PDB file of C-alpha atoms in Angstrom:
ATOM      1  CA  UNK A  91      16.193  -4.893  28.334  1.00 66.00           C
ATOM      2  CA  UNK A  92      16.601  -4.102  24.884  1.00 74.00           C
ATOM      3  CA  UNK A  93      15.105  -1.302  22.951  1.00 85.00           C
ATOM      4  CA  UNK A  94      14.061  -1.031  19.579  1.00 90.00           C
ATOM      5  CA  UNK A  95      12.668   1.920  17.835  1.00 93.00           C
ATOM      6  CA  UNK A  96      11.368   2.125  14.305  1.00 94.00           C
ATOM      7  CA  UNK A  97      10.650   4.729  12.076  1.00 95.00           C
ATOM      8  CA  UNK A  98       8.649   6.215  10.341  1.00 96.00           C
ATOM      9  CA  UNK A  99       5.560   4.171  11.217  1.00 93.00           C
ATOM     10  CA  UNK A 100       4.349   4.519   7.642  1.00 95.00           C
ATOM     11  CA  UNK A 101       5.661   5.377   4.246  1.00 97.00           C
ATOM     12  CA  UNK A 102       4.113   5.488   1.125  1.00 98.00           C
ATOM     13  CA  UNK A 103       6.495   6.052  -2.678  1.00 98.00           C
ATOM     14  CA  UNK A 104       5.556   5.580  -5.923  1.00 98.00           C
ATOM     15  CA  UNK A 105       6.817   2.623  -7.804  1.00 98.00           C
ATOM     16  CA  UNK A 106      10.671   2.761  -8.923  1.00 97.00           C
ATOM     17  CA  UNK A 107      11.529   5.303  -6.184  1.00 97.00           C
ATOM     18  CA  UNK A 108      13.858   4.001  -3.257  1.00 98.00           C
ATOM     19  CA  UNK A 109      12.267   3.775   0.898  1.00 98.00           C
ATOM     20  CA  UNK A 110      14.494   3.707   3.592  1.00 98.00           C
ATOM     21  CA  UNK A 111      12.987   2.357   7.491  1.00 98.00           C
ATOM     22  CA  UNK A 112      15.780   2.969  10.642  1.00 98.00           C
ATOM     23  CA  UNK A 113      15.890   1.522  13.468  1.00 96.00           C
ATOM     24  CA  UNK A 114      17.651   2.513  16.761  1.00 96.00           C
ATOM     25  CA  UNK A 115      18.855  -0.040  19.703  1.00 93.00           C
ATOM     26  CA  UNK A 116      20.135   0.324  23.025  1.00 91.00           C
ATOM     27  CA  UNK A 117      22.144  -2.365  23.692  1.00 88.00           C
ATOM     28  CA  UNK A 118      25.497  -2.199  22.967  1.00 88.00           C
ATOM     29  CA  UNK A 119      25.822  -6.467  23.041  1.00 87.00           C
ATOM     30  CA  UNK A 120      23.230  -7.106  20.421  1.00 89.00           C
ATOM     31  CA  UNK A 121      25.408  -8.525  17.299  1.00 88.00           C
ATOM     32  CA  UNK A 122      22.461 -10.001  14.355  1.00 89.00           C
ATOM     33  CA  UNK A 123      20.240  -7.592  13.132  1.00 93.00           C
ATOM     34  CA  UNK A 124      16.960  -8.788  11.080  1.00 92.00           C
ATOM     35  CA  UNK A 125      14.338  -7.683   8.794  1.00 95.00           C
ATOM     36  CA  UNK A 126      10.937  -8.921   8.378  1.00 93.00           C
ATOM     37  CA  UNK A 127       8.392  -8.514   6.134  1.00 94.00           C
ATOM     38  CA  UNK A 128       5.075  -8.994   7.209  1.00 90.00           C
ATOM     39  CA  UNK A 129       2.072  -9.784   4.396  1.00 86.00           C
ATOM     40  CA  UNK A 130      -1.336 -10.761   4.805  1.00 75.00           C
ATOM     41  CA  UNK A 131      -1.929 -14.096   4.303  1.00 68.00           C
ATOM     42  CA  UNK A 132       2.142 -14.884   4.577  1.00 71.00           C
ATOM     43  CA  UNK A 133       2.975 -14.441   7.694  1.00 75.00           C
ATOM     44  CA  UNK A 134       6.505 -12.834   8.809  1.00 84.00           C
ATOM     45  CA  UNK A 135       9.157 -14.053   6.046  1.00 88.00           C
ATOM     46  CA  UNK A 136      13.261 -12.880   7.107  1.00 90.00           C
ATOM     47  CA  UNK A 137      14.301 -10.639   3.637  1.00 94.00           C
ATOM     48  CA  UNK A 138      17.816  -9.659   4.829  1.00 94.00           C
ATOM     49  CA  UNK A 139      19.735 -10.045   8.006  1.00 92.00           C
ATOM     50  CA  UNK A 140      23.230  -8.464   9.103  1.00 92.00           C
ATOM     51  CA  UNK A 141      25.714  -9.253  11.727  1.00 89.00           C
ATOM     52  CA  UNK A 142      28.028  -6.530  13.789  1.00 84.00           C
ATOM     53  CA  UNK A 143      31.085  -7.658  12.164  1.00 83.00           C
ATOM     54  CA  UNK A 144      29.907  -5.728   8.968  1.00 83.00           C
ATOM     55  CA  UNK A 145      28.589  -2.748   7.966  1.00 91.00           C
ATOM     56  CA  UNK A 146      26.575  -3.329   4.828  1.00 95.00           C
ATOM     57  CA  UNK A 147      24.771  -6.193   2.902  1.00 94.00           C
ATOM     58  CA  UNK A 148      23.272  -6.086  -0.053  1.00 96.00           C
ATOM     59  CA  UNK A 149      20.338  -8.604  -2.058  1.00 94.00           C
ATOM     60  CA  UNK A 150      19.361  -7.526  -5.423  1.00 95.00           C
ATOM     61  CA  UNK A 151      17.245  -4.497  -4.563  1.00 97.00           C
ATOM     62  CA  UNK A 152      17.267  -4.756  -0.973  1.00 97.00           C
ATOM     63  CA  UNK A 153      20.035  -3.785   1.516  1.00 97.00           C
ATOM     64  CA  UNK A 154      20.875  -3.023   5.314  1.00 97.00           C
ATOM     65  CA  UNK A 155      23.388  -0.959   6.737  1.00 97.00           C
ATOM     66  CA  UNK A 156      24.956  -1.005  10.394  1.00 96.00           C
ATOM     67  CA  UNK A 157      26.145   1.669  12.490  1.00 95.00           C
ATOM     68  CA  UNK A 158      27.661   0.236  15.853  1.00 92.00           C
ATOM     69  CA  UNK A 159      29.100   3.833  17.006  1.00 93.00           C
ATOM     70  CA  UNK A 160      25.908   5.172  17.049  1.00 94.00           C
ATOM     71  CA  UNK A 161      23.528   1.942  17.357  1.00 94.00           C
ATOM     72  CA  UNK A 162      21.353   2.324  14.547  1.00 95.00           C
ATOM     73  CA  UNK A 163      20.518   0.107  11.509  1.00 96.00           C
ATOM     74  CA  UNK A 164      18.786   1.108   8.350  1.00 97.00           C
ATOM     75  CA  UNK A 165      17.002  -1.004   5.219  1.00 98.00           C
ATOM     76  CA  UNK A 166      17.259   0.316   1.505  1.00 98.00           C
ATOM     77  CA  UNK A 167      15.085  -0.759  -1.224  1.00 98.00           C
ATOM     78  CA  UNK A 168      15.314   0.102  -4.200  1.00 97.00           C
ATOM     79  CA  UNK A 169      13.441   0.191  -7.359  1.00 98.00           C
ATOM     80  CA  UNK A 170      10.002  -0.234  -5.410  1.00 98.00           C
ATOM     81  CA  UNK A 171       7.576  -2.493  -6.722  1.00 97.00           C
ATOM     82  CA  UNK A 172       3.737  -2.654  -6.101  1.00 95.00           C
ATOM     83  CA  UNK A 173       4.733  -6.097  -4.193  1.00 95.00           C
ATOM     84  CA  UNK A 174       7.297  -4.871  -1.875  1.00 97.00           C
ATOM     85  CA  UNK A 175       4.050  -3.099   0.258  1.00 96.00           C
ATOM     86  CA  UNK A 176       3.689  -4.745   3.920  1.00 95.00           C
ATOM     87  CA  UNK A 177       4.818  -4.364   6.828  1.00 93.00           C
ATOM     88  CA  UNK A 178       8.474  -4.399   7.685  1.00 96.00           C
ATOM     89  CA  UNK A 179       9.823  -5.187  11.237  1.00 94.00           C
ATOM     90  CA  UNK A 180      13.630  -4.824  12.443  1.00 95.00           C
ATOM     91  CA  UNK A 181      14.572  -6.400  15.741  1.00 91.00           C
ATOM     92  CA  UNK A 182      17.783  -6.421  17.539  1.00 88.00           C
ATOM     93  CA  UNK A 183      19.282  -9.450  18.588  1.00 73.00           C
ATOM     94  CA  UNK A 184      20.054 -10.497  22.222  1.00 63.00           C
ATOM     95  CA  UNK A 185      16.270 -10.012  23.681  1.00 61.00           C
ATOM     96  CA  UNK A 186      14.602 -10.691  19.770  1.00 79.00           C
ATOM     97  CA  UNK A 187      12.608  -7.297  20.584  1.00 85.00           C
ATOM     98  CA  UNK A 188      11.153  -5.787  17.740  1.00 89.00           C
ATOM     99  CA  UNK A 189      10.645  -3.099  16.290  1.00 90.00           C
ATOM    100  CA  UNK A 190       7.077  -1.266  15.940  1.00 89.00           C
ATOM    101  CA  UNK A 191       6.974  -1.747  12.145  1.00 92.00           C
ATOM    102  CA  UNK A 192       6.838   0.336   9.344  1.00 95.00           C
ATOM    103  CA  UNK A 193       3.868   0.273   6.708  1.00 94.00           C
ATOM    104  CA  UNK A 194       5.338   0.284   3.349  1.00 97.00           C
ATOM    105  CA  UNK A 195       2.787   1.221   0.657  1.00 97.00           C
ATOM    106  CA  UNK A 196       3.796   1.526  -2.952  1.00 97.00           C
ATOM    107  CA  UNK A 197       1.989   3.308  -5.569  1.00 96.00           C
ATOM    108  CA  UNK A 198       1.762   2.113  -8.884  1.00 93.00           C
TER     109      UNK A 198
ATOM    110  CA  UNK B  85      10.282 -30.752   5.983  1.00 57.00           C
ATOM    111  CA  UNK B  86      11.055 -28.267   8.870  1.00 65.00           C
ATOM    112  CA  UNK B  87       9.149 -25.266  10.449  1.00 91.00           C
ATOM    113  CA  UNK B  88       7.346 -24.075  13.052  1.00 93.00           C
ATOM    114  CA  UNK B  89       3.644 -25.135  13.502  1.00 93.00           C
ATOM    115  CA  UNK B  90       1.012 -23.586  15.651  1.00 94.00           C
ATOM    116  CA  UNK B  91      -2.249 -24.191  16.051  1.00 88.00           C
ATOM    117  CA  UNK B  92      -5.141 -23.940  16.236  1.00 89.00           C
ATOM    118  CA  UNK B  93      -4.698 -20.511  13.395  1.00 89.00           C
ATOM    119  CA  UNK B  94      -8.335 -19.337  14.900  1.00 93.00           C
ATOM    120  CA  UNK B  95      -9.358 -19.603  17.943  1.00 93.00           C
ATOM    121  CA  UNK B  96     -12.390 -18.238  20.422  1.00 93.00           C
ATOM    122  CA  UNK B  97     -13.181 -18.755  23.816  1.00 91.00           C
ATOM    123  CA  UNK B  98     -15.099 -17.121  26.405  1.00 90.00           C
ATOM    124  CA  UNK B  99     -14.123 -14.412  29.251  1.00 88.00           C
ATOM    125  CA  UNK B 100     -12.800 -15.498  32.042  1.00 88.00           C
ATOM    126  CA  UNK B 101     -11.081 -19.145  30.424  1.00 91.00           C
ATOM    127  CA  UNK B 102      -8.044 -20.172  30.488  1.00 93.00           C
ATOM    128  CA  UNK B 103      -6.442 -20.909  27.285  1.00 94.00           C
ATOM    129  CA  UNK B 104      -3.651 -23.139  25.657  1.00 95.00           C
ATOM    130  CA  UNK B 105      -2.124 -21.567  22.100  1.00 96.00           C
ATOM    131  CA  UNK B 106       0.005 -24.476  21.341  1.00 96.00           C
ATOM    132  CA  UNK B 107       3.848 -23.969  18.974  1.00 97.00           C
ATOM    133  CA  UNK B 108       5.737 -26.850  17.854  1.00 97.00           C
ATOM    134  CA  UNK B 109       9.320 -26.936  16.128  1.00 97.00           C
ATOM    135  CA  UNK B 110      11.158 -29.421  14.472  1.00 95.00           C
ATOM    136  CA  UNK B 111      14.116 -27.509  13.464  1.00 94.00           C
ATOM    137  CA  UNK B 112      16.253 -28.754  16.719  1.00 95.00           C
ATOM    138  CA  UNK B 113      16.053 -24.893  18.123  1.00 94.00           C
ATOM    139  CA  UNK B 114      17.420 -24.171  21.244  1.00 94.00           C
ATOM    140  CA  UNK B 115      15.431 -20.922  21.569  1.00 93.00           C
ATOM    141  CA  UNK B 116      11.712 -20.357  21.260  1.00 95.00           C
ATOM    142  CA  UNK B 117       9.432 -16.953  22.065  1.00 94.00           C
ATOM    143  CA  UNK B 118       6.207 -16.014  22.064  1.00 96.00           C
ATOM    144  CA  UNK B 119       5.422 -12.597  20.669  1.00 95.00           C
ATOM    145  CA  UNK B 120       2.135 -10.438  20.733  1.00 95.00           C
ATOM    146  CA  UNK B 121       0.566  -8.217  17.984  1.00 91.00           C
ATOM    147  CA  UNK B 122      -1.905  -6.043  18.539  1.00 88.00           C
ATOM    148  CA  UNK B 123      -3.904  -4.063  15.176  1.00 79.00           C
ATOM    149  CA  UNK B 124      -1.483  -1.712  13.715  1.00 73.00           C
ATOM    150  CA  UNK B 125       1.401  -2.253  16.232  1.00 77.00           C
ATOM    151  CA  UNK B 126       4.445  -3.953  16.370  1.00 82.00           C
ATOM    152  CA  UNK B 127       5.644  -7.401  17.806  1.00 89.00           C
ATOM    153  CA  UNK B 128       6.025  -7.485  21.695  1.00 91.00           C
ATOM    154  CA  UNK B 129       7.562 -10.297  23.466  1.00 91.00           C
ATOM    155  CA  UNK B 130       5.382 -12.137  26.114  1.00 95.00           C
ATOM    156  CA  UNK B 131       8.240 -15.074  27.060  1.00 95.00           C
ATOM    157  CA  UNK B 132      10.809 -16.533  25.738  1.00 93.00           C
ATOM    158  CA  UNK B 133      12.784 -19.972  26.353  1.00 94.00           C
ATOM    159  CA  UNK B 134      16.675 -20.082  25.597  1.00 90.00           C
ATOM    160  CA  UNK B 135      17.094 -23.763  26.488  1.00 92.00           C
ATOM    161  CA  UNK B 136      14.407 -27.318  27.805  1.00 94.00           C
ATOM    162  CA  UNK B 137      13.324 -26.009  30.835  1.00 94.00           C
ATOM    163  CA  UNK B 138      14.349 -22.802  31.239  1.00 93.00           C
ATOM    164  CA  UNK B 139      12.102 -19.894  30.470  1.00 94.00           C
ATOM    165  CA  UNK B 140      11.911 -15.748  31.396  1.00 92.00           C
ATOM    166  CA  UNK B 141       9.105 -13.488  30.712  1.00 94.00           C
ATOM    167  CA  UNK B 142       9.470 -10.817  28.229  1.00 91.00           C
ATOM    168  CA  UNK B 143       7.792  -7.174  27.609  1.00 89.00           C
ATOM    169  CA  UNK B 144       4.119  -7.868  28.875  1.00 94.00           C
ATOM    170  CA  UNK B 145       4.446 -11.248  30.571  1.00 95.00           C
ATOM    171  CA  UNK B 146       1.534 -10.922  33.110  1.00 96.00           C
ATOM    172  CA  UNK B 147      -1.280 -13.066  32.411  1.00 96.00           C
ATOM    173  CA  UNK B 148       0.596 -14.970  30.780  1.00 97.00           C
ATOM    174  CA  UNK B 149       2.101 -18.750  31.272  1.00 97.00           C
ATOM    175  CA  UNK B 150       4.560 -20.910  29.504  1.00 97.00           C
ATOM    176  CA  UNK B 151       6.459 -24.507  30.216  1.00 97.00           C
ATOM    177  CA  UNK B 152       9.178 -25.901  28.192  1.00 97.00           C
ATOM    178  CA  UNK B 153       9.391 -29.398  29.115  1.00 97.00           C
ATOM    179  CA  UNK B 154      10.911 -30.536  25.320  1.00 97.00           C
ATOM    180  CA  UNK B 155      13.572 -28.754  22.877  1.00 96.00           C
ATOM    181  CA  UNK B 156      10.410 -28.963  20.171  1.00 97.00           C
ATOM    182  CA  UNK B 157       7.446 -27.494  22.060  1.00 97.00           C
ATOM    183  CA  UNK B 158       6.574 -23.874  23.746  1.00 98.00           C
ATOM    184  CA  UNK B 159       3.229 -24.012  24.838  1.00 98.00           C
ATOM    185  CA  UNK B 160       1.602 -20.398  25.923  1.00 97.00           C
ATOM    186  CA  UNK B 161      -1.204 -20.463  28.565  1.00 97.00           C
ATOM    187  CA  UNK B 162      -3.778 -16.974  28.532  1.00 95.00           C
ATOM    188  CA  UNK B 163      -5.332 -16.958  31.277  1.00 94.00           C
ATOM    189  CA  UNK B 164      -8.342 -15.126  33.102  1.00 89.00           C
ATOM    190  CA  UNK B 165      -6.141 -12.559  34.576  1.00 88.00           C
ATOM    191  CA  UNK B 166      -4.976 -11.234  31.152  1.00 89.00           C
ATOM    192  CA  UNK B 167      -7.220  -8.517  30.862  1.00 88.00           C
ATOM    193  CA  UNK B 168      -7.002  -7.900  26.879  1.00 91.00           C
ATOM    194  CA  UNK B 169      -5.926 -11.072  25.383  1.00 93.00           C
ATOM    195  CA  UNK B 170      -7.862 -10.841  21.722  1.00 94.00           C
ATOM    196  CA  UNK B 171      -4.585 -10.293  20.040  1.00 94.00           C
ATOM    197  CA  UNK B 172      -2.649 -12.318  17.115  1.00 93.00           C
ATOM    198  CA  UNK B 173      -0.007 -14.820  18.696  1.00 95.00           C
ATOM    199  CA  UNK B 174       3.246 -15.524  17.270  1.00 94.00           C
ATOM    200  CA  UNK B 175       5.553 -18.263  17.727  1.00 95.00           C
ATOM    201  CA  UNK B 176       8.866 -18.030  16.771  1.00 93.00           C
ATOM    202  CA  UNK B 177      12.144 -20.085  17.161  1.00 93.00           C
ATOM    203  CA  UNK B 178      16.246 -20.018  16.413  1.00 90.00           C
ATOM    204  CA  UNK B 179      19.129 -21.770  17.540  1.00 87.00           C
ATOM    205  CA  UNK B 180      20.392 -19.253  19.111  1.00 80.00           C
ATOM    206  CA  UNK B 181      21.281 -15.908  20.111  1.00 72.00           C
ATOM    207  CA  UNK B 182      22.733 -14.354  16.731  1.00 73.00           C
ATOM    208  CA  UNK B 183      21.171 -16.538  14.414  1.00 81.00           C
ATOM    209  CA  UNK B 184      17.812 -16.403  12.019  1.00 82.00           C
ATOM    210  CA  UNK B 185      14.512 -16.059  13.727  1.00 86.00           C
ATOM    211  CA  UNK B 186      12.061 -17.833  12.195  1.00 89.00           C
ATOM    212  CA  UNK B 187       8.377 -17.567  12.822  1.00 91.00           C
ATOM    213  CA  UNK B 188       5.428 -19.845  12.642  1.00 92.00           C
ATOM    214  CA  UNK B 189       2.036 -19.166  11.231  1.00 90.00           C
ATOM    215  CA  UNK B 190       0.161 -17.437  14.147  1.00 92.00           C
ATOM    216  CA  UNK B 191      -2.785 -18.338  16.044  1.00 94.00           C
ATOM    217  CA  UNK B 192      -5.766 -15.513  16.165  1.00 93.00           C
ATOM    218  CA  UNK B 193      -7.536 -15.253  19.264  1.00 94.00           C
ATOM    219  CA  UNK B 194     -10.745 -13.820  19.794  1.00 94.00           C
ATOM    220  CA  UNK B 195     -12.288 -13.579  23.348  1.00 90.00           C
ATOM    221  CA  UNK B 196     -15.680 -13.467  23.123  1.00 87.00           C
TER     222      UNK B 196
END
């Protein structure tokens, strides 16, 4: 089946500087890529998705980038804020697996 | 308005029951899983359901049970043989393969 990998498993900036979480997949078929963000309280809430038929999308301060040749996917945000801390998950698309998540902590 | 409900959001039983962890949709999804999260780690799939009675396990299906007899409901069954099942439950639906995911509240369980 499919195989996600995320990393790093935690990251910690200060506020206003930019954090970047990759993820890796294995199969070559998977075509919708997703990020969650995970908060206490909130539940998992999608921010930004992208499909294989592009490389990059953008939203305001957050944005995801596709590499098919190489199978890996990566989310920018910018700007941090205090409120962007939480959990963030990527998954790949034909199995929904996951990956581990990444711990975002910004420092005010 | 549309979502995903599950319920109950707490629940505790005793060792060695079986138990239910219901997930209802009204969103007209074709495709519903059930996902595991354990403290600190990431989602893993249990089983997932791509069409009304049709189903396939995922990642750590054993000790595990679902049914999908209707588009809206997804049912998930922990029973006795699942040897570590105090974990936080995740339901999640789409219509289909390439399109949004979207999850429902979660249901804690706690075996006591």
């Amino acid at each position: 089946g499919e195989n996600v990998e995320q990393h790093p498993s935690t990251l910690s900036v200060q506020e206003g500087d930019s954090a970047v979480i990759k993820c890796t997949y294995s199969d070559s078929a998977s075509n919708y890529f997703p990020w969650y963000k995970q908060e206490l309280g909130k539940g998992s809430q999608l921010i930004i998705d992208i499909r294989s038929n592009v490389g990059e999308k953008k939203d305001q301060r957050i944005a995801v980038t596709l590499n098919k040749t190489a199978k890996h996917f990566s989310l920018h945000i910018t700007e941090t804020q205090p409120e962007d801390s939480a959990v963030y998950f990527c998954a790949a698309s034909m199995g929904m697996r996951f990956g581990a998540g990444t711990r975002l902590t910004v420092k005010p | 308005d549309g979502g995903i409900t599950q319920s109950p959001k707490y629940l505790f039983r005793k060792e060695g029951q079986n138990v239910t962890l219901s997930c209802e949709q009204n969103l007209n999804h074709d495709a519903m899983y059930w996902y595991r999260q354990d403290p600190g780690q990431g989602l893993r799939l249990i089983y997932y359901s791509q069409i009304v009675n049709d189903f396939q396990k995922g990642d750590i299906a054993e000790g595990y049970s679902v049914s999908r007899e209707k588009k809206e409901s997804f049912p998930l069954t922990v029973t006795s043989a699942q040897k570590n099942p105090t974990a936080f439950y995740l339901c999640a639906s789409r219509a289909g393969i390439g399109d949004t995911q979207y999850f429902g509240p979660g249901t804690r369980l706690t075996v006591l």
